[in-house]
Coordinates of C-alpha atoms in Angstrom, one line a residue:
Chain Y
X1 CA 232.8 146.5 -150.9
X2 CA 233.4 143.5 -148.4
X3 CA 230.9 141.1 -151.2
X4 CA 233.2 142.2 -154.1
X5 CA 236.2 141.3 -151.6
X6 CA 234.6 137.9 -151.0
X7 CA 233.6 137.2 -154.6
X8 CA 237.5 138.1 -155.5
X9 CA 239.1 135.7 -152.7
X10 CA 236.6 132.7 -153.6
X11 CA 237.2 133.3 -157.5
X12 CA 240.9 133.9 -157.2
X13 CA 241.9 131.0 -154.9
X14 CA 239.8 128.7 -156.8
X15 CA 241.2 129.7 -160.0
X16 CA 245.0 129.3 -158.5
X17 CA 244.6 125.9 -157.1
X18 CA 243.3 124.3 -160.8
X19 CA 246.2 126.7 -162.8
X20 CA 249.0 126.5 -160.8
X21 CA 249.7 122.5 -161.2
X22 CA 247.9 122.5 -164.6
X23 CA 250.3 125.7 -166.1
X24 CA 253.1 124.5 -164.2
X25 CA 253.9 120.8 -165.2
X26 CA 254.8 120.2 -168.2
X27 CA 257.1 117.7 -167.7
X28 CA 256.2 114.1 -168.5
X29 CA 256.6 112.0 -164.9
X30 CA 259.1 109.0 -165.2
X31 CA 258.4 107.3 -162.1
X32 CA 256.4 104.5 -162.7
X33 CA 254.7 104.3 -159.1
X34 CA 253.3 108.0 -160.1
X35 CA 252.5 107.1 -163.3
X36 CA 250.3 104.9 -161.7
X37 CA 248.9 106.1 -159.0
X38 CA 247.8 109.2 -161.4
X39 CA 246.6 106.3 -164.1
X40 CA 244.2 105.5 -161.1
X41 CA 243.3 108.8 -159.3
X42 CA 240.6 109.7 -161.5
X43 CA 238.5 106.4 -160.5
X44 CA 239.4 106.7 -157.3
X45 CA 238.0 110.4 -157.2
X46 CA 235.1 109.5 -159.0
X47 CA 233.6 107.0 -157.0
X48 CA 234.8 108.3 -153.8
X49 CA 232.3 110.7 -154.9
X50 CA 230.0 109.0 -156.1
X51 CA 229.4 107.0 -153.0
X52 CA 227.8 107.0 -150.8
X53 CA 226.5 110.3 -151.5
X54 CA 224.2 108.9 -154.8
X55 CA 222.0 107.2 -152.3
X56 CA 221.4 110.5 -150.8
X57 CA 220.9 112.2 -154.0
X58 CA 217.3 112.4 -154.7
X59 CA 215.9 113.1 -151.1
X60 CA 214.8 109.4 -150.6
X61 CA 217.0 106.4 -150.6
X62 CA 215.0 104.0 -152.1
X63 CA 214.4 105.6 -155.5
X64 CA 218.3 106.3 -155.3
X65 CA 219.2 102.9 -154.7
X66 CA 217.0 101.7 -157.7
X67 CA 218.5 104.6 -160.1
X68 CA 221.8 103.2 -158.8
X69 CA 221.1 100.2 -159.9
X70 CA 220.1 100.8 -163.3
X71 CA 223.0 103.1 -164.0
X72 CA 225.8 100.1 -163.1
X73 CA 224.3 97.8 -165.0
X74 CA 223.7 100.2 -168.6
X75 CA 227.3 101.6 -167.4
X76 CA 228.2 97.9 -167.1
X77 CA 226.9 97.7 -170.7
X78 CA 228.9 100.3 -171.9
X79 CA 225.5 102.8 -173.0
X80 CA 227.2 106.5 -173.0
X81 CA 227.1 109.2 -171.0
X82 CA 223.8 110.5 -171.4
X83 CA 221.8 107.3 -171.5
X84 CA 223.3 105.7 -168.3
X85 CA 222.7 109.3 -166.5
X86 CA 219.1 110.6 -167.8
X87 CA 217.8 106.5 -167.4
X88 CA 219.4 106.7 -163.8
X89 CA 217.0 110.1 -163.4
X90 CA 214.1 108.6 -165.1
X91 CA 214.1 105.6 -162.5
X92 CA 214.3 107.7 -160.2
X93 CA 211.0 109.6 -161.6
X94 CA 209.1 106.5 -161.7
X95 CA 209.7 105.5 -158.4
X96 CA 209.0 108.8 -156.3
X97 CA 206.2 108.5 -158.4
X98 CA 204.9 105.0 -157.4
X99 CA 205.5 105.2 -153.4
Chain B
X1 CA 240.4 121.4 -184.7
X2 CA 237.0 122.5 -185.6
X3 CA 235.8 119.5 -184.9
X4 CA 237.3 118.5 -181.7
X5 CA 235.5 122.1 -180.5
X6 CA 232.1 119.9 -181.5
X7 CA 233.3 116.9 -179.7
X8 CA 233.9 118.4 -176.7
X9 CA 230.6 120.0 -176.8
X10 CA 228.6 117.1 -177.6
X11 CA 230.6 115.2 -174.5
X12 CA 229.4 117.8 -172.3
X13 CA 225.5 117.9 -172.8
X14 CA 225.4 115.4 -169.9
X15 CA 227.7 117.6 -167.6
X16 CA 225.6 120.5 -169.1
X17 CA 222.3 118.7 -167.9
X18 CA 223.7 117.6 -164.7
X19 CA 224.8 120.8 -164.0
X20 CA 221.7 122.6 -164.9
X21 CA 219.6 120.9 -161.6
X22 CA 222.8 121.0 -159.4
X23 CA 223.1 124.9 -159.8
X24 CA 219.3 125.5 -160.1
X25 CA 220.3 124.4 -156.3
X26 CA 223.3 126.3 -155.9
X27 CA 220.3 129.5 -156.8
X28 CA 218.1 128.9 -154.4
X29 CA 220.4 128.9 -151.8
X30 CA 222.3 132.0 -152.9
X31 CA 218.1 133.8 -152.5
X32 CA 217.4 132.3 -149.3
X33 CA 221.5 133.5 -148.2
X34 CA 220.4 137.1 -149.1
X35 CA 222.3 137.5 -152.0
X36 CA 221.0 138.6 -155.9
X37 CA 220.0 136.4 -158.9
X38 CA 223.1 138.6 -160.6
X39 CA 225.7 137.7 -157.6
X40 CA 224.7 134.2 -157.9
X41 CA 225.5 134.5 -161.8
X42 CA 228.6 136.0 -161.2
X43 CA 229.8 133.6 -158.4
X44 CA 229.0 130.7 -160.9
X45 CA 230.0 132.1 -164.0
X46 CA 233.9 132.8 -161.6
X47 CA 233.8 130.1 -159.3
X48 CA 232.4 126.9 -161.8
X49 CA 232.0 124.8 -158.3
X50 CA 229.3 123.1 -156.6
X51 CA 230.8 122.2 -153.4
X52 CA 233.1 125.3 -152.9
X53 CA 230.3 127.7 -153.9
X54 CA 228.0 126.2 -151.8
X55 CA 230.5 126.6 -148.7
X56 CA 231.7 130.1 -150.1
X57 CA 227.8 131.3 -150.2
X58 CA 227.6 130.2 -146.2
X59 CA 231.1 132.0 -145.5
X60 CA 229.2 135.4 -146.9
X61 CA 225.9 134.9 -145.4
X62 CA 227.3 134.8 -141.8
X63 CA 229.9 137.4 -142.9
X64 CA 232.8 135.5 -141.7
X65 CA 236.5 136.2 -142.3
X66 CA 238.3 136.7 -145.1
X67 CA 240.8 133.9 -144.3
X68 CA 238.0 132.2 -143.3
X69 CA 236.9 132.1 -147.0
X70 CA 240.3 131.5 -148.4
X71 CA 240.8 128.2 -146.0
X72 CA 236.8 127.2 -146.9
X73 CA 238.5 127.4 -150.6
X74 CA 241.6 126.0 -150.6
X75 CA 240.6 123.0 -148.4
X76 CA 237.1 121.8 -150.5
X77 CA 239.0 122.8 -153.8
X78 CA 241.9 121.5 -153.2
X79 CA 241.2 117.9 -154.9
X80 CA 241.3 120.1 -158.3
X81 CA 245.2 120.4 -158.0
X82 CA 245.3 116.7 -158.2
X83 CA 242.6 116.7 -160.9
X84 CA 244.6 119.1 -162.8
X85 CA 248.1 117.5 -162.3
X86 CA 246.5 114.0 -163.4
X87 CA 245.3 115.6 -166.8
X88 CA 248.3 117.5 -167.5
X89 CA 250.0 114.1 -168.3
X90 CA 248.0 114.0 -171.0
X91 CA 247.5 117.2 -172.8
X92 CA 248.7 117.5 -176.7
X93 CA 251.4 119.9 -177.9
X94 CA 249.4 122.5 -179.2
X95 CA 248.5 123.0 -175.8
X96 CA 250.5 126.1 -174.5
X97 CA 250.8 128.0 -171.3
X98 CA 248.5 130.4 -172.2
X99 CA 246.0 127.8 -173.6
X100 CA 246.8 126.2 -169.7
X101 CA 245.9 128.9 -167.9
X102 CA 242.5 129.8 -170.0
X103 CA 241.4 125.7 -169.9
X104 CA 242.7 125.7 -166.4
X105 CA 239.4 127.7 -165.0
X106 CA 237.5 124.7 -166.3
X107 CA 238.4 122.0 -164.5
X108 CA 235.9 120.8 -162.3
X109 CA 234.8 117.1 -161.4
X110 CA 233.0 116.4 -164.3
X111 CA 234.6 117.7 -166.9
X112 CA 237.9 116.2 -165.1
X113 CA 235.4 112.8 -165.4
X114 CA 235.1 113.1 -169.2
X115 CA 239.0 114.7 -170.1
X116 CA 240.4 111.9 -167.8
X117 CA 238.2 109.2 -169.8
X118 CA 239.7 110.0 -173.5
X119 CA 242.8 108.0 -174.3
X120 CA 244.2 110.3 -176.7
X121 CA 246.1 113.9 -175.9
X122 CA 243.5 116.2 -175.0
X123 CA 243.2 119.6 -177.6
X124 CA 242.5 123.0 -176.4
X125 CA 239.8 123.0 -178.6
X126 CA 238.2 119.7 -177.0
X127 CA 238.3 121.5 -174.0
X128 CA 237.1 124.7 -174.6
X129 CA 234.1 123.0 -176.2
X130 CA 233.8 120.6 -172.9
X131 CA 234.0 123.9 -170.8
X132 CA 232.1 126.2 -172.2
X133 CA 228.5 123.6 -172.8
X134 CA 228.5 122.8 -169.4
X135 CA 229.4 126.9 -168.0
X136 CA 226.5 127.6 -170.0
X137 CA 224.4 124.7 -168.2
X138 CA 225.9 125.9 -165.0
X139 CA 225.4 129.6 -165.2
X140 CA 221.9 129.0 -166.6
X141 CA 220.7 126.4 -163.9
X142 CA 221.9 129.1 -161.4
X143 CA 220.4 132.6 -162.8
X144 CA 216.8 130.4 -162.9
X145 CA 217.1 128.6 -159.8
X146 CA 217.6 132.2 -158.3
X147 CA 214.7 133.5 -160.4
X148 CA 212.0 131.0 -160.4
X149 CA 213.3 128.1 -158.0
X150 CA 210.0 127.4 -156.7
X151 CA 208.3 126.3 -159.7
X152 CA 209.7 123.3 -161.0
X153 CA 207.8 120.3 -159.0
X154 CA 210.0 118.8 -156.0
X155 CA 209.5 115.1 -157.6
X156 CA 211.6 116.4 -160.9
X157 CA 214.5 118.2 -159.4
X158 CA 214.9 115.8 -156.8
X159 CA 214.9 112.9 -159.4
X160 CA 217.5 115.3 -161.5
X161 CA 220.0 115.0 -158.3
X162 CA 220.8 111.8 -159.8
X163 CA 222.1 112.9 -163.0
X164 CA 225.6 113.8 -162.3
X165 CA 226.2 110.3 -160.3
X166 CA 225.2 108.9 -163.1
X167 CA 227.5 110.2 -165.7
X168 CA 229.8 109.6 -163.0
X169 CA 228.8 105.5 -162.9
X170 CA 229.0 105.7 -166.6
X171 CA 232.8 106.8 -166.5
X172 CA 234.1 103.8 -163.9
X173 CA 232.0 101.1 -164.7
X174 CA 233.5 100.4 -168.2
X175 CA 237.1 100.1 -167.3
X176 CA 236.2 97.5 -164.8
X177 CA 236.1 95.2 -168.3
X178 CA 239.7 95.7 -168.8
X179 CA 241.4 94.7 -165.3
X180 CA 240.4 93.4 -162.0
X181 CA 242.9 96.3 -160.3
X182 CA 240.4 99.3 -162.2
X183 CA 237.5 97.5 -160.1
X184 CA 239.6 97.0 -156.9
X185 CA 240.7 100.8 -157.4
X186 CA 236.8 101.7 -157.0
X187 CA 236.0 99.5 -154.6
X188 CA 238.4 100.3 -152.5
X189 CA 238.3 104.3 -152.7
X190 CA 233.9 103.6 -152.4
X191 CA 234.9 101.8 -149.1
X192 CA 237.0 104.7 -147.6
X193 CA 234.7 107.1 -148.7
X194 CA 231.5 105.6 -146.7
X195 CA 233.7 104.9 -143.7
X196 CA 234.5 108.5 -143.5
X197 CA 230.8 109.6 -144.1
X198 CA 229.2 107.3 -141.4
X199 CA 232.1 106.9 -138.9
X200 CA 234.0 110.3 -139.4
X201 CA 231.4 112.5 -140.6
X202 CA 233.5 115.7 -139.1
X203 CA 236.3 115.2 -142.0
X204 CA 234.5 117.5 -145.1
X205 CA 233.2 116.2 -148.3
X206 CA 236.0 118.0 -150.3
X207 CA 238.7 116.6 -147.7
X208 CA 237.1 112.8 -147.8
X209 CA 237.4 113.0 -151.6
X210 CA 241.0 113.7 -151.0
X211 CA 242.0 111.1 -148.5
X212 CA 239.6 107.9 -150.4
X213 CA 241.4 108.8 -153.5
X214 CA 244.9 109.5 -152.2
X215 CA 245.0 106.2 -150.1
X216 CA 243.0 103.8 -152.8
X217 CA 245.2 105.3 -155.7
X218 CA 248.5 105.3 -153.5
X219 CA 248.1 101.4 -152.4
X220 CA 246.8 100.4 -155.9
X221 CA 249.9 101.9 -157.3
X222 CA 251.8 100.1 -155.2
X223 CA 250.3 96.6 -155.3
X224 CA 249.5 96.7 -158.5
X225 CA 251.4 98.9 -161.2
X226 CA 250.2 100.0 -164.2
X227 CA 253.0 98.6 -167.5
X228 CA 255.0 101.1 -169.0
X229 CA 253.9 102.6 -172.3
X230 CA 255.2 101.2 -175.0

């Protein structure tokens, strides 16, 4: 009973906290400094993410470095998706592989 | 609108990949915390969260509090809210409330990522295609990380850690071609973020997220506006 109360609370408050502002505003935003500053959250999230916790990624900083590496510069070349991320895990590969 | 279904599922075989290895993870863990292979499925298949699952699965394993658990939520989760409020600026007409509260279980980092990249309004459809590749990647990974997490070779799944970085590189890296501030805007939140992790390491991953973003978005708003539409 208690693990069905858990599994409840974590699925519910998780589920509230994406719906609530997502259900809720459906007003366009005027203001042009929060027009911004939304224009850029999404980068901001994504590589606040991103580093430094990549490095740490694969268990051994070297190989992560190098994956790193070859994902900003076939990112920097505008390859999609799927190419930038499985070359970036093929590195990877190669290197745990080598040392 | 058939069609923007089978967009949004061919834009999430990445997340669907990167999922796969992240919640083969999230399965092992869930074994070695005492709980089943079908608990596991169900918290993934409810919960669609790496970082709050992982914290969630720790709560239940020491048998903390409930409040406990509701805190552990709100606080790694939170950064969704924002998520969620950035993509709702952006959604198309046919999107209505009910359609909102359906795609609204969906939105996790990565699928945020990809929704956040596309210039034009975003279609229920698109996102229920986006959604429901990468649940399937997530739910899988987890149910055969809890089954059979011992077989795949360390050197693979550690190399798969990689994947979603990756995709995430993929998404910023373009934009930097446009304008100096979209490089500035990742520099900056980069910076904050590795301050916090080797000189503040007691602020949580979810809550470091939040304050890198906040501040680098917040001053680059400021300094350097975006123009209106026209």
């Amino acid at each position: 009973m208690r693990l069905v109360i858990y599994l409840v609370l974590m699925a519910g408050v998780t589920y509230l906290i994406r719906m609530i502002p997502f259900a809720l505003f459906t007003k366009k935003i005027e203001s042009r400094f929060i027009k911004s500053f939304l224009y850029y959250v999404p980068y901001a999230v994504l590589s606040a993410m991103t580093f430094p916790a990549i490095f740490y990624s694969t268990g051994n900083t070297l190989s992560a470095t190098i994956g790193t590496i070859v994902a900003l510069i076939l990112a920097y070349f505008n390859c999609s998706l799927t190419t930038v991320a499985l070359s970036a895990a093929v590195a990877v590969l190669v290197v745990l592989f080598i040392v | 609108m058939k069609n923007t279904f089978k967009l949004g599922v061919k834009d999430g075989i990445p997340i669907c990949l990167g999922y796969f290895s992240v919640s083969f993870g999230v399965g092992i863990l869930a074994i070695k915390s005492g709980l089943s292979a079908l608990i596991a499925v169900i918290i993934s298949a409810t919960n669609l969260t790496s970082a709050g699952q992982v914290a969630g699965i720790g709560v239940i394993a020491v048998g903390g509090s409930f409040i406990e658990m509701i805190l552990t939520q709100l606080l790694i989760n939170c950064r969704y809210s924002l998520m969620a409020l950035s993509l709702s600026q952006n959604l198309s007409k046919s999107f209505t409330l009910p359609h909102r509260m359906l795609a609204a279980f969906g939105i996790t980092d990565e699928i945020f990522g990809v929704a956040a990249s596309k210039k034009e309004p975003l279609t229920p459809t698109y996102m229920y295609g986006l959604i429901s590749i990468s649940t399937i990647g997530w739910v899988a990974g987890t149910f055969l990380g809890a089954v059979c997490g011992e077989i795949l070779p360390p050197i693979l799944t550690a190399s798969l850690g990689i994947l979603l970085y990756g995709m995430f590189i993929a998404i910023i890296i373009p934009p930097i071609r446009q304008s100096k501030a979209n490089l500035t805007v990742i520099l900056l939140a980069a910076f904050i973020s590795c301050m916090i992790y080797y000189f503040a390491s007691w602020i949580s991953g979810g809550f470091s997220i939040i304050i890198s973003a906040v501040v680098a978005a917040g001053i680059m708003a400021y300094v350097a506006p975006v123009k209106e539409e026209e």
